[in-house]
mmCIF file of C-alpha atoms in Angstrom:
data_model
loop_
_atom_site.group_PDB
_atom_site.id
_atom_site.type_symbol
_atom_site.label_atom_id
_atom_site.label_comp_id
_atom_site.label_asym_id
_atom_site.label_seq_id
_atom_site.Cartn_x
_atom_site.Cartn_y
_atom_site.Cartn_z
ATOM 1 C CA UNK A 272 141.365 81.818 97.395
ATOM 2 C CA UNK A 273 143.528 82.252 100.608
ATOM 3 C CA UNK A 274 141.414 85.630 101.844
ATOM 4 C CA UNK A 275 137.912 83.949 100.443
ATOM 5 C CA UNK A 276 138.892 80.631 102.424
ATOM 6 C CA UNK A 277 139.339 83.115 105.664
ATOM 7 C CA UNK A 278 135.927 84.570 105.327
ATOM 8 C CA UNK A 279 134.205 81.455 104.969
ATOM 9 C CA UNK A 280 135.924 80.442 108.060
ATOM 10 C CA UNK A 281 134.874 83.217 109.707
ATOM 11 C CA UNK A 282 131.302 82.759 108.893
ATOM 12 C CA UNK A 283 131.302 79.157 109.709
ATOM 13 C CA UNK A 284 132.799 80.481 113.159
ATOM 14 C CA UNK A 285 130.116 82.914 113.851
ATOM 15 C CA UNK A 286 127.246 80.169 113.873
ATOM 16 C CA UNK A 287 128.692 77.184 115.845
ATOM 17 C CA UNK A 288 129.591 80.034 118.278
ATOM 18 C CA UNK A 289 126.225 80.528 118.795
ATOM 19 C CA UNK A 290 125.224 76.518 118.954
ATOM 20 C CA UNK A 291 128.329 76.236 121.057
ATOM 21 C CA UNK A 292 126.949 78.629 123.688
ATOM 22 C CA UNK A 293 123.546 76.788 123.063
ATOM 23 C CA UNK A 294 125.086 73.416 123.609
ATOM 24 C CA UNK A 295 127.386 74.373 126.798
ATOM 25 C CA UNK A 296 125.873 77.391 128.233
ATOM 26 C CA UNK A 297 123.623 75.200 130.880
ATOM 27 C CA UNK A 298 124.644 71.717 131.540
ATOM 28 C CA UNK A 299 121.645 68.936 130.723
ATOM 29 C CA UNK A 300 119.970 71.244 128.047
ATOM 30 C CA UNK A 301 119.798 72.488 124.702
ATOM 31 C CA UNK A 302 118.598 76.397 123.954
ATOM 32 C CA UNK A 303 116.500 76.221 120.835
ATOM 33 C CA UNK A 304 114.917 79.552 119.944
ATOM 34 C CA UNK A 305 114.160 82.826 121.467
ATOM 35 C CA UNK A 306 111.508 85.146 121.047
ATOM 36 C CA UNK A 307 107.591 84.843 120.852
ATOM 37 C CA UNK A 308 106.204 83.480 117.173
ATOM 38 C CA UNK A 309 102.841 85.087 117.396
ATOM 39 C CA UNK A 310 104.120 88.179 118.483
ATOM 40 C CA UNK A 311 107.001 88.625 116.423
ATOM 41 C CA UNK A 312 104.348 87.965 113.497
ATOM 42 C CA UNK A 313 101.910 90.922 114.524
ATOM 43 C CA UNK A 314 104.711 93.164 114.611
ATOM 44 C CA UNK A 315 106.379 94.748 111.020
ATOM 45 C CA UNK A 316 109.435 96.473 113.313
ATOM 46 C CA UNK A 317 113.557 97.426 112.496
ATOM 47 C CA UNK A 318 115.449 95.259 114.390
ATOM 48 C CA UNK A 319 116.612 98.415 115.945
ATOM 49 C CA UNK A 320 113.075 98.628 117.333
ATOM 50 C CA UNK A 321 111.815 95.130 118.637
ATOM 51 C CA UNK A 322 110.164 95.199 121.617
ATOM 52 C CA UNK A 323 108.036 92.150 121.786
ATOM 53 C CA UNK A 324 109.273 89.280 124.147
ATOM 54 C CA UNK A 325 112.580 87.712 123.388
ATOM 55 C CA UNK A 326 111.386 84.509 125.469
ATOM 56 C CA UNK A 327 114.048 81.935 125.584
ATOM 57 C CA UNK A 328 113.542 77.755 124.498
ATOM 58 C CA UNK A 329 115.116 74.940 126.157
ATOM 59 C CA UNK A 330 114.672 71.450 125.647
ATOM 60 C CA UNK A 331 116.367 68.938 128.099
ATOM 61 C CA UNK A 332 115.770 65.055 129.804
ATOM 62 C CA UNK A 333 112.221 65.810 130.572
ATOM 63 C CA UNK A 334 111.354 68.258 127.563
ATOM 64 C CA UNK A 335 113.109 66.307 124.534
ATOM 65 C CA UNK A 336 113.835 67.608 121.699
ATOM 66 C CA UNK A 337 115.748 64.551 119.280
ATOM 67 C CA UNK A 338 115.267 66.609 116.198
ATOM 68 C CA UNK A 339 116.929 69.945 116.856
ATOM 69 C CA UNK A 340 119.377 68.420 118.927
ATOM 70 C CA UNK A 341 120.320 66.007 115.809
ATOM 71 C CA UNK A 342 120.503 68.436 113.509
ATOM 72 C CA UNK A 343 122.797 70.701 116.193
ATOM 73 C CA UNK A 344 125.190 67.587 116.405
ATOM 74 C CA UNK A 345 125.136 67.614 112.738
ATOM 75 C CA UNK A 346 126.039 71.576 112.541
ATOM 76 C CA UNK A 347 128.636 71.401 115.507
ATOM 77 C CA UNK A 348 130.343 67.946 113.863
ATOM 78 C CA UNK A 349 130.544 69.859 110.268
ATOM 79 C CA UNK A 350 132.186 73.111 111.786
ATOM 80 C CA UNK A 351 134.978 70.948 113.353
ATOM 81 C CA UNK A 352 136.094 69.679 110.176
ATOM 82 C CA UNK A 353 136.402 72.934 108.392
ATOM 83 C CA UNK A 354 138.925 74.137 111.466
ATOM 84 C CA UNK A 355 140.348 70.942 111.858
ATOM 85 C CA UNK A 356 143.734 72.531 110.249
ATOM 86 C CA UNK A 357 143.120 75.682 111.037
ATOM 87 C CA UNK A 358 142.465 75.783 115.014
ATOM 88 C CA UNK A 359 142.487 72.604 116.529
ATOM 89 C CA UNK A 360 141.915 73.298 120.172
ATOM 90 C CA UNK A 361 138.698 75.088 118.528
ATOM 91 C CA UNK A 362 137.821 71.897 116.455
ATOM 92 C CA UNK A 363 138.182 69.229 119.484
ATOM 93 C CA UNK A 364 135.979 71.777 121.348
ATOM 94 C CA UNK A 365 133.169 71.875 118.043
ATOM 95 C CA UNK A 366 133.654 67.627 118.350
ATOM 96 C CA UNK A 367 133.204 66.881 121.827
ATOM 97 C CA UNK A 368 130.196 69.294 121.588
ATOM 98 C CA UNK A 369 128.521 67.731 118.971
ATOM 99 C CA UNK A 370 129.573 64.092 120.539
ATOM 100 C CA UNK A 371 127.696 64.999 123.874
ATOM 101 C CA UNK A 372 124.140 67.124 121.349
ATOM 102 C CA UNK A 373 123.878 63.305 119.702
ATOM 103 C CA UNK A 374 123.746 61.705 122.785
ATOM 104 C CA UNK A 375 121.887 63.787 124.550
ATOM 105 C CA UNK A 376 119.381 63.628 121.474
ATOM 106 C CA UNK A 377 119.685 59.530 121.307
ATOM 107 C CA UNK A 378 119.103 59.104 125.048
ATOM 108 C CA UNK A 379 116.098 61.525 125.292
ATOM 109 C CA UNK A 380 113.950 61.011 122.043
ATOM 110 C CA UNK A 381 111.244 63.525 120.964
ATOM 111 C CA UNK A 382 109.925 66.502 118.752
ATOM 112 C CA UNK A 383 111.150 69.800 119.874
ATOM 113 C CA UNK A 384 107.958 71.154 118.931
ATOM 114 C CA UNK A 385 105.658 68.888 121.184
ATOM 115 C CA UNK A 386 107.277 70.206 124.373
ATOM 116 C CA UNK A 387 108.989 74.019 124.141
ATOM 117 C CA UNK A 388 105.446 75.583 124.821
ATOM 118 C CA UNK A 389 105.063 78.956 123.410
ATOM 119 C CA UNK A 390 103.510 77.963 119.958
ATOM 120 C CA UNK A 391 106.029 77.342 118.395
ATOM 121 C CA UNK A 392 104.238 74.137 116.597
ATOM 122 C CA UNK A 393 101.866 76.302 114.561
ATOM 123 C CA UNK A 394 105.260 78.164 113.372
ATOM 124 C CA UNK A 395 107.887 75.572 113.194
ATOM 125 C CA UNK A 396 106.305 71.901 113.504
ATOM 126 C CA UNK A 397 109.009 69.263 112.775
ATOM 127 C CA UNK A 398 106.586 67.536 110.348
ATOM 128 C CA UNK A 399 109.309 64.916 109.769
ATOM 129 C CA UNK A 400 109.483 64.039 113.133
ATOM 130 C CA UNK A 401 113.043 63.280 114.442
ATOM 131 C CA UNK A 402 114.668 60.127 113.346
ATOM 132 C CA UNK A 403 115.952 61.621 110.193
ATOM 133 C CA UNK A 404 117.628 64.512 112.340
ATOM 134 C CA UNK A 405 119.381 61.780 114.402
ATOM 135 C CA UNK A 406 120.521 59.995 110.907
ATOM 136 C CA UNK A 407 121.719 63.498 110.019
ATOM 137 C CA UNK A 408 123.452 63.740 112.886
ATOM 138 C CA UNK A 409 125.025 59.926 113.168
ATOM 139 C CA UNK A 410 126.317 60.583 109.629
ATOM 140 C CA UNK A 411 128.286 63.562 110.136
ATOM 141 C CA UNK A 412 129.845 62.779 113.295
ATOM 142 C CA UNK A 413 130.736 59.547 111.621
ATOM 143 C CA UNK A 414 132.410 61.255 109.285
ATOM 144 C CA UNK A 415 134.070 63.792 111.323
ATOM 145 C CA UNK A 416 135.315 60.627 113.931
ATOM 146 C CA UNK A 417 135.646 57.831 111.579
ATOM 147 C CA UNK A 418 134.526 56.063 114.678
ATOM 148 C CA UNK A 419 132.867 53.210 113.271
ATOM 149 C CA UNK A 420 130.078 52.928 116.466
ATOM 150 C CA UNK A 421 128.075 55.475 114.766
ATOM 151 C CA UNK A 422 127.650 52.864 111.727
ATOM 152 C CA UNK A 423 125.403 50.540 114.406
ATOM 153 C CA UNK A 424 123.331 53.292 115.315
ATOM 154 C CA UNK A 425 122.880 54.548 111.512
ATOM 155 C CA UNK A 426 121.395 51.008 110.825
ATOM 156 C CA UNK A 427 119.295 50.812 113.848
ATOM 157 C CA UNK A 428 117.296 53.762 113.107
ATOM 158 C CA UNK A 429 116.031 51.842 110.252
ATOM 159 C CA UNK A 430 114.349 54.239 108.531
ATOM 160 C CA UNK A 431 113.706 52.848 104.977
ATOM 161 C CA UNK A 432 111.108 55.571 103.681
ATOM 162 C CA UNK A 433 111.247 57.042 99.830
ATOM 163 C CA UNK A 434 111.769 61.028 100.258
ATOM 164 C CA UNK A 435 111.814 63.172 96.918
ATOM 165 C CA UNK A 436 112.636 66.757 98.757
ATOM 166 C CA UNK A 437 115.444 67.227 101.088
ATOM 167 C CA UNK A 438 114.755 70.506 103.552
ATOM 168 C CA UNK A 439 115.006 72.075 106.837
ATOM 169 C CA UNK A 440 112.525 69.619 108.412
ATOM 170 C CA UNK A 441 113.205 65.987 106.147
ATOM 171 C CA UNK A 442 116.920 65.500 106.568
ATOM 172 C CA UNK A 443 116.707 61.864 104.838
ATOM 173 C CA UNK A 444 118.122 62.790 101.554
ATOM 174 C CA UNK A 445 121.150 64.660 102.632
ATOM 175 C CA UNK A 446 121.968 62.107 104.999
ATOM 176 C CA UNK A 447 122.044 59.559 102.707
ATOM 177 C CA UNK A 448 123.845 61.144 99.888
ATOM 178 C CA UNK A 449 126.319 61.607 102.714
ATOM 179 C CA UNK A 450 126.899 58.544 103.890
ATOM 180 C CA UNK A 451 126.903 57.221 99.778
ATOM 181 C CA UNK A 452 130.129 59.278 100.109
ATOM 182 C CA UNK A 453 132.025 56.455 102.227
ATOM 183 C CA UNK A 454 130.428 53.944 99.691
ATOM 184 C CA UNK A 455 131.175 54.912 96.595
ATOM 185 C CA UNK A 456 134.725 57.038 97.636
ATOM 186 C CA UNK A 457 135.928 54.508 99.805
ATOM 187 C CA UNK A 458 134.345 51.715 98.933
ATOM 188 C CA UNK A 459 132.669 50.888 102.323
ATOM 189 C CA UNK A 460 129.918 48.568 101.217
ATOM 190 C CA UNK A 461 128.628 48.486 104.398
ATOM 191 C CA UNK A 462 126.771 51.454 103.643
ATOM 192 C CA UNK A 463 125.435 50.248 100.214
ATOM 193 C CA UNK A 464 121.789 50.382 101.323
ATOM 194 C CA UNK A 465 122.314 54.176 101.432
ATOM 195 C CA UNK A 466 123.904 54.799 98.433
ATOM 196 C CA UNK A 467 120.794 52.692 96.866
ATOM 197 C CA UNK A 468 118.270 55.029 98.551
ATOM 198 C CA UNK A 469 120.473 58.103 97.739
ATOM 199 C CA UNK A 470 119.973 57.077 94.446
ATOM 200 C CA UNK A 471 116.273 56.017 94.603
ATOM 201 C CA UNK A 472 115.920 60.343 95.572
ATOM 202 C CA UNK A 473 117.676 61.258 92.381
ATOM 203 C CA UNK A 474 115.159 59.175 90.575
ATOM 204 C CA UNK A 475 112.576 60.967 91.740
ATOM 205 C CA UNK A 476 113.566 64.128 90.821
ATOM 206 C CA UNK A 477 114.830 63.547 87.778
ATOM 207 C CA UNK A 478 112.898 64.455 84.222
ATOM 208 C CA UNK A 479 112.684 61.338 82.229
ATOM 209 C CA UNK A 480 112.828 58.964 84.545
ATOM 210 C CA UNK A 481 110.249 56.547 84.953
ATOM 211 C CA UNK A 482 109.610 56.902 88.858
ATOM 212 C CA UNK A 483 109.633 60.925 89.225
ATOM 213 C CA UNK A 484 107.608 62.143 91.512
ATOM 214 C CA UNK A 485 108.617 66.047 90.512
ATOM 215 C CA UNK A 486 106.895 68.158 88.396
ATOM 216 C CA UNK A 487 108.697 70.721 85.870
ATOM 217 C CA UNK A 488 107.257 74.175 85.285
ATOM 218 C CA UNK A 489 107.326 74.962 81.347
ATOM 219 C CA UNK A 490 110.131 77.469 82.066
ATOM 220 C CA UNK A 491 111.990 74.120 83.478
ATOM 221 C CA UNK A 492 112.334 74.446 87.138
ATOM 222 C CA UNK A 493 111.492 72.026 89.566
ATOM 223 C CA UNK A 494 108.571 72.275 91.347
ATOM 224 C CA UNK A 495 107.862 71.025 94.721
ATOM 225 C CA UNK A 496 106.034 73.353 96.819
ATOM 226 C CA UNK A 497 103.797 76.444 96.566
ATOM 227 C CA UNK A 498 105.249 77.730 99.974
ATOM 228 C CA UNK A 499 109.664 78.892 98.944
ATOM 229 C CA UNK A 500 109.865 76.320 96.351
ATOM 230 C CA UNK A 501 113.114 77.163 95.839
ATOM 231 C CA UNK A 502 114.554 76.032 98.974
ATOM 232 C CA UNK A 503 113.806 72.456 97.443
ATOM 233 C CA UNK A 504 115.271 73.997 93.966
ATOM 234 C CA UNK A 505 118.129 75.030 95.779
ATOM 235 C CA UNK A 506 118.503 72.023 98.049
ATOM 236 C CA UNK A 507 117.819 69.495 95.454
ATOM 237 C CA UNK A 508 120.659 70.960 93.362
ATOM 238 C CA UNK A 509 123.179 71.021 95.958
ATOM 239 C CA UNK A 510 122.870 67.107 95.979
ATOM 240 C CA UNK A 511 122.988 67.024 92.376
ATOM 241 C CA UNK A 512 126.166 68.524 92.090
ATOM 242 C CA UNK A 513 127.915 66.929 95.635
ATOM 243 C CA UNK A 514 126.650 63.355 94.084
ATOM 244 C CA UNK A 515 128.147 64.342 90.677
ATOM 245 C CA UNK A 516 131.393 64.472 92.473
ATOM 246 C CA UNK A 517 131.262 61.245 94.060
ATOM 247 C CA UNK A 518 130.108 59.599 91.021
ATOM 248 C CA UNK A 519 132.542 61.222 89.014
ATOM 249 C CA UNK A 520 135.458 60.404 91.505
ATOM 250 C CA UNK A 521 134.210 56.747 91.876
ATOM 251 C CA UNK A 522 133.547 56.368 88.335
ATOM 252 C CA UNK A 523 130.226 55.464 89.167
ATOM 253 C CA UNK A 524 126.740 55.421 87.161
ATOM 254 C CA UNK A 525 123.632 54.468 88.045
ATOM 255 C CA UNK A 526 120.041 54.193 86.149
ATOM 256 C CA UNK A 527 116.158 55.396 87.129
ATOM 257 C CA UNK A 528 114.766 52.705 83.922
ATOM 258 C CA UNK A 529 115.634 53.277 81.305
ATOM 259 C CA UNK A 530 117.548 56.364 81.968
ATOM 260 C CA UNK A 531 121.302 56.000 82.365
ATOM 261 C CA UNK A 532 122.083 58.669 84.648
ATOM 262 C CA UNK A 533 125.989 60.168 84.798
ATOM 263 C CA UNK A 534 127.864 62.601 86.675
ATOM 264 C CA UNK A 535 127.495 64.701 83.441
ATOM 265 C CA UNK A 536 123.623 64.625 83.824
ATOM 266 C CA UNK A 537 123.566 65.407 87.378
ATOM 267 C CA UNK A 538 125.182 68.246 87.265
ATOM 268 C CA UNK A 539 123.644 69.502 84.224
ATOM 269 C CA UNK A 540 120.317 69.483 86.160
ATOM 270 C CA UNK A 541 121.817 71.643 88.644
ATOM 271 C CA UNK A 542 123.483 74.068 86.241
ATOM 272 C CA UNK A 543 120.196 74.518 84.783
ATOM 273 C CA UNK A 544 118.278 74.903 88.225
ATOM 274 C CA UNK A 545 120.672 77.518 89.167
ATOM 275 C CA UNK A 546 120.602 79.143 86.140
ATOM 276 C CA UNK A 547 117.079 79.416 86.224
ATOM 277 C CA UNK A 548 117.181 81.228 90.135
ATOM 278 C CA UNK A 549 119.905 83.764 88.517
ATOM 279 C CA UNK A 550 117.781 85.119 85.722
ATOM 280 C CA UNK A 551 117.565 82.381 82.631
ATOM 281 C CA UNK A 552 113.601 82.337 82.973
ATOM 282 C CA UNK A 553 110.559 83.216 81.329
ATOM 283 C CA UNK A 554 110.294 86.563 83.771
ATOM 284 C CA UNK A 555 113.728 87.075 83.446
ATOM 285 C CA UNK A 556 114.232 87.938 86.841
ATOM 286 C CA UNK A 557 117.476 86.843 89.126
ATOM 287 C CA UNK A 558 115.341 86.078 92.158
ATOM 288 C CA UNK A 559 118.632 87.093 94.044
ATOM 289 C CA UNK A 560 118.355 90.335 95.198
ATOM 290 C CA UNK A 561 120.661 92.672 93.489
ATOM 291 C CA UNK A 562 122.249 90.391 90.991
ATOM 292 C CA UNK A 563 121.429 90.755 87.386
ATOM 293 C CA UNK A 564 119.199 93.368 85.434
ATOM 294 C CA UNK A 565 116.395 92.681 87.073
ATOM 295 C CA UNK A 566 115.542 91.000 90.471
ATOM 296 C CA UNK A 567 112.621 91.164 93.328
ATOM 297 C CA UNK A 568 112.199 94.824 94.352
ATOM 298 C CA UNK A 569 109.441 94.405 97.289
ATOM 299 C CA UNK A 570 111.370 91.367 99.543
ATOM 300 C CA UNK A 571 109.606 89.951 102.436
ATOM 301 C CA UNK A 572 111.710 91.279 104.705
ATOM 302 C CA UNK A 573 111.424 93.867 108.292
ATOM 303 C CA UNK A 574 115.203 95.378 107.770
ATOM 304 C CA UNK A 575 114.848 95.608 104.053
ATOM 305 C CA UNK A 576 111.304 96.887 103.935
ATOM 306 C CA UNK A 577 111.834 99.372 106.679
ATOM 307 C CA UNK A 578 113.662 102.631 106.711
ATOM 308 C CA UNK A 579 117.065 103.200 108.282
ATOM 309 C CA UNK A 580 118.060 104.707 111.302
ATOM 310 C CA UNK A 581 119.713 107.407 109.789
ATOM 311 C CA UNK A 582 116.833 108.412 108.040
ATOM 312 C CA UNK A 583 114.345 107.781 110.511
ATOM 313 C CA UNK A 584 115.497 107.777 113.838
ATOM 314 C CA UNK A 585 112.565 107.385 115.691
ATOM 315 C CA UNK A 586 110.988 104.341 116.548
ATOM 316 C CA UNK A 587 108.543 102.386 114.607
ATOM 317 C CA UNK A 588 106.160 100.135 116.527
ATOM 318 C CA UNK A 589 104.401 97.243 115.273
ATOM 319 C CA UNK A 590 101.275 98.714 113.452
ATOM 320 C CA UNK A 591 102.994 101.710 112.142
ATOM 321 C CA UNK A 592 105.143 99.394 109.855
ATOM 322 C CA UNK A 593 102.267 97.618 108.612
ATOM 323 C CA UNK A 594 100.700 100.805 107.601
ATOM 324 C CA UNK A 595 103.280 102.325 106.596
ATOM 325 C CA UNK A 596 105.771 100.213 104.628
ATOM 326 C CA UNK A 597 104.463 96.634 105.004
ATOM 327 C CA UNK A 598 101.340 97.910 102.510
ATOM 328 C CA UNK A 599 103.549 100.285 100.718
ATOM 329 C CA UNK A 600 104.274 99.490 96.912
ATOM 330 C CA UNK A 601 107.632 101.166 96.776
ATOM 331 C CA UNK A 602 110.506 99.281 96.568
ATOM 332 C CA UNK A 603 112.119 98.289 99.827
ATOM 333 C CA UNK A 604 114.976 100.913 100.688
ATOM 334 C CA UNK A 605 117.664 98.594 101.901
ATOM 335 C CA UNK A 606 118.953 96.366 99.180
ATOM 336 C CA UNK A 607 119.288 92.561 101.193
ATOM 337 C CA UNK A 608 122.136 91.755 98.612
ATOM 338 C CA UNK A 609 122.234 87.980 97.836
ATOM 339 C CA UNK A 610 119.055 87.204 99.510
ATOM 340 C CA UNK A 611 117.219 84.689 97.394
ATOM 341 C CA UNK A 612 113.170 84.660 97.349
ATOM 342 C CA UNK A 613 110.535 82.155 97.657
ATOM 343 C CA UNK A 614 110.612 81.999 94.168
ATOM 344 C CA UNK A 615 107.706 81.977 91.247
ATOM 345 C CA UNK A 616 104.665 79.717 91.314
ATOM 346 C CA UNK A 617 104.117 76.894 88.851
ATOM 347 C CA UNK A 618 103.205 78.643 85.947
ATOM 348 C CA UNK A 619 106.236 81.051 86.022
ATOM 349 C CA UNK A 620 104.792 84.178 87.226
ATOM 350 C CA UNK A 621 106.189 85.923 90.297
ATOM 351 C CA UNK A 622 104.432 88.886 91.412
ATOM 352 C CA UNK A 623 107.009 90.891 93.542
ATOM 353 C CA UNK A 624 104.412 91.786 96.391
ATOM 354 C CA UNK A 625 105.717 92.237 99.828
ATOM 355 C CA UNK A 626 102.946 90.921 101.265
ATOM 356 C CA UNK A 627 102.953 87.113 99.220
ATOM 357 C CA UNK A 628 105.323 85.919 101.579
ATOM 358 C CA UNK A 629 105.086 82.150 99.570
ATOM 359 C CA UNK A 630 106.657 83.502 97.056
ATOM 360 C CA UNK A 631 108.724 86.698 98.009
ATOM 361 C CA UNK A 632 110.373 85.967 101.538
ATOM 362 C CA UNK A 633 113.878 84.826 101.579
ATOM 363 C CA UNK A 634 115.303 82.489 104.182
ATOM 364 C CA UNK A 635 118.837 81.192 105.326
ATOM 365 C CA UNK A 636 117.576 77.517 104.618
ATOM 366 C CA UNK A 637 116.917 78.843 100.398
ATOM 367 C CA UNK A 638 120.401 80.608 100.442
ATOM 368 C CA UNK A 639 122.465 77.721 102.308
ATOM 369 C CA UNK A 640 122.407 74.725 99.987
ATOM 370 C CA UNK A 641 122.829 77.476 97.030
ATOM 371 C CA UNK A 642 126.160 78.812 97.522
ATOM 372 C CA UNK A 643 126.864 74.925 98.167
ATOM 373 C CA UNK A 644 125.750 74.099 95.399
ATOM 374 C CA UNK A 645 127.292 77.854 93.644
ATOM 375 C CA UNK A 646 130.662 77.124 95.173
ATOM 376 C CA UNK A 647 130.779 73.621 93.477
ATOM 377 C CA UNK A 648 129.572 74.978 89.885
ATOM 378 C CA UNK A 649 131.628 77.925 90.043
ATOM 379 C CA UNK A 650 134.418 75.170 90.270
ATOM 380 C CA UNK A 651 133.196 72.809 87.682
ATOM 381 C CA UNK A 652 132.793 75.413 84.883
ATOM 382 C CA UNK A 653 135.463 77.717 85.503
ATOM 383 C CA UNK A 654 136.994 77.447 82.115
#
């Protein structure tokens, strides 16, 4: 595992490099996004080709931003624990970082999206608002500190509200499943409440128990959204199989009802949800690109769709890849290995067409809580 361990690191190093630079780069603000939505969406360009405006986002004391900042603590306060061992000076830096995000995000409360400008609302509205971001945030730097002031602010945030998805906008669940770490590992009843809402989002996700809110397609994947469901699928069973371990570790069960729920059943329900993304369906399809027999051919995707520069040097502007490619039937010619889709609908069917982006674009926030979630099964079942 030693060279695997060093490429994780690596990876991890590469994106709180970037909210490092975001963090620190200008002293009393936070850099948030670059680039123009509704351009960048009227363009089908290479990378190697974009020319539309790369304009760059700030929030700060008089444009707030609570939610991105939270969830940038959260990021920055994660990365220090993986190098904790491994480069302290680097860690401590990661820390004080995401110490100085939180605050900045307590002091100066609001939604990123109300105040950046640019449209980014119509493209990325935080339609959680942003006290679950700063719960997100509290929780890991809690963890990462063990400094015991974060537990006051956890409670005064208050927010008591039943959540059945967790995603890149509703943080709730994860934080809470989180924090039910310290409560059932440790045995910190202080955070009991969470644990009990931690568990009131398993029972609402769970077939057979009386208060689910989630519906199953016939081919037995969860169903949450018509827009990348399985970035909930994927989600969803990453705190499955992290609350399997804390239950199993504890030797802790819970019920939704009538229905005893185990570590065992927990992570059975994410074996099967992964399964299902990796090709044990009614299509049959691994909607990871180029694993299994068969997998999405026509990916939402500029670089994938588009030809390569050493096959097409010259440059391809906006309308030309619409015309061109975007409309095209063939298959894309870059293979975006790993890349998971939007998934099917809720009858099954997924129609590989480049242009359904619901269904065939895939995102960072699909693949993220998967290889979680991968990592953990790949350990579970390795016999």
């Amino acid at each position: 595992m030693g060279a695997r361990v060093r490429d994780a690191r690596a990876a991890v190093r590469w994106g709180a490099d970037y909210l490092l630079k975001a963090a620190t780069q200008t002293p009393g603000a936070l850099y948030v996004g670059v680039g123009d939505p509704d351009a960048d969406h009227r363009c089908w360009e290479r990378p190697e080709d974009m020319d539309t405006p790369r304009t760059v986002y700030a929030v700060s004391a008089s444009a707030p931003g609570s939610d991105v900042a939270g969830e940038t603590a959260a990021a920055l306060a994660a990365a220090s624990m993986v190098f904790k061992a491994a480069d302290r000076a680097y860690s401590r830096r990661l820390l004080a970082a995401a110490r100085d995000v939180l605050e900045f995000a307590v002091r100066n409360q609001g939604k990123y999206s109300d105040v950046v400008g640019g449209n980014i609302g119509a493209y990325y509205q935080s339609y959680s608002g942003y006290k679950d971001e700063l719960l997100w945030g509290s929780a890991w730097l809690l963890w990462a500190t063990k400094n015991s002031s974060y537990l006051g602010y956890l409670y005064s945030l208050g927010d008591s509200d039943s959540v059945d998805m967790f995603s890149w906008d509703n943080k709730l669940a994860g934080a809470r499943v989180l924090l039910s770490r310290r409560a059932l590992v440790n045995g910190d009843k202080t955070l009991e409440p969470f644990r009990q809402q931690a568990e009131d989002f398993f029972c609402r996700i769970l077939p057979g128990s009386p208060s689910s809110t989630t519906r199953y397609t016939a081919g037995g994947l969860m169903h949450k959204s018509g827009y990348a469901n399985l970035q909930y699928v994927a989600s969803a069973s990453f705190l499955l199989a992290t609350y399997a371990k804390y239950m199993a570790v504890s030797k802790h069960t819970f019920s939704c009802g009538s229905l005893a729920v185990t570590p065992r059943s927990l992570r059975a329900l994410a074996k099967k949800q992964v399964d299902y993304i990796l090709g044990v369906n009614p299509q049959g399809m691994s909607y990871m690109v180029n694993f299994g027999a068969r997998w999405p051919q026509r990916i939402h995707h500029r670089a994938s769709s588009l030809p390569p520069v050493a096959s097409h040097p010259g440059h391809i502007g906006c309308q030309e890849g619409f015309q061109s490619y975007f409309y095209s039937g063939a298959a894309n010619p870059n293979v975006h290995t790993g890349a998971v889709v939007g998934g099917p609908d809720e009858n099954d069917a997924f129609p590989d067409d480049r242009s359904d982006y619901a269904r065939s674009e895939p995102t960072t926030y699909t693949n993220a809580p998967l290889v979680g979630c991968l990592a953990y099964l790949a350990g579970a079942y390795k016999s």
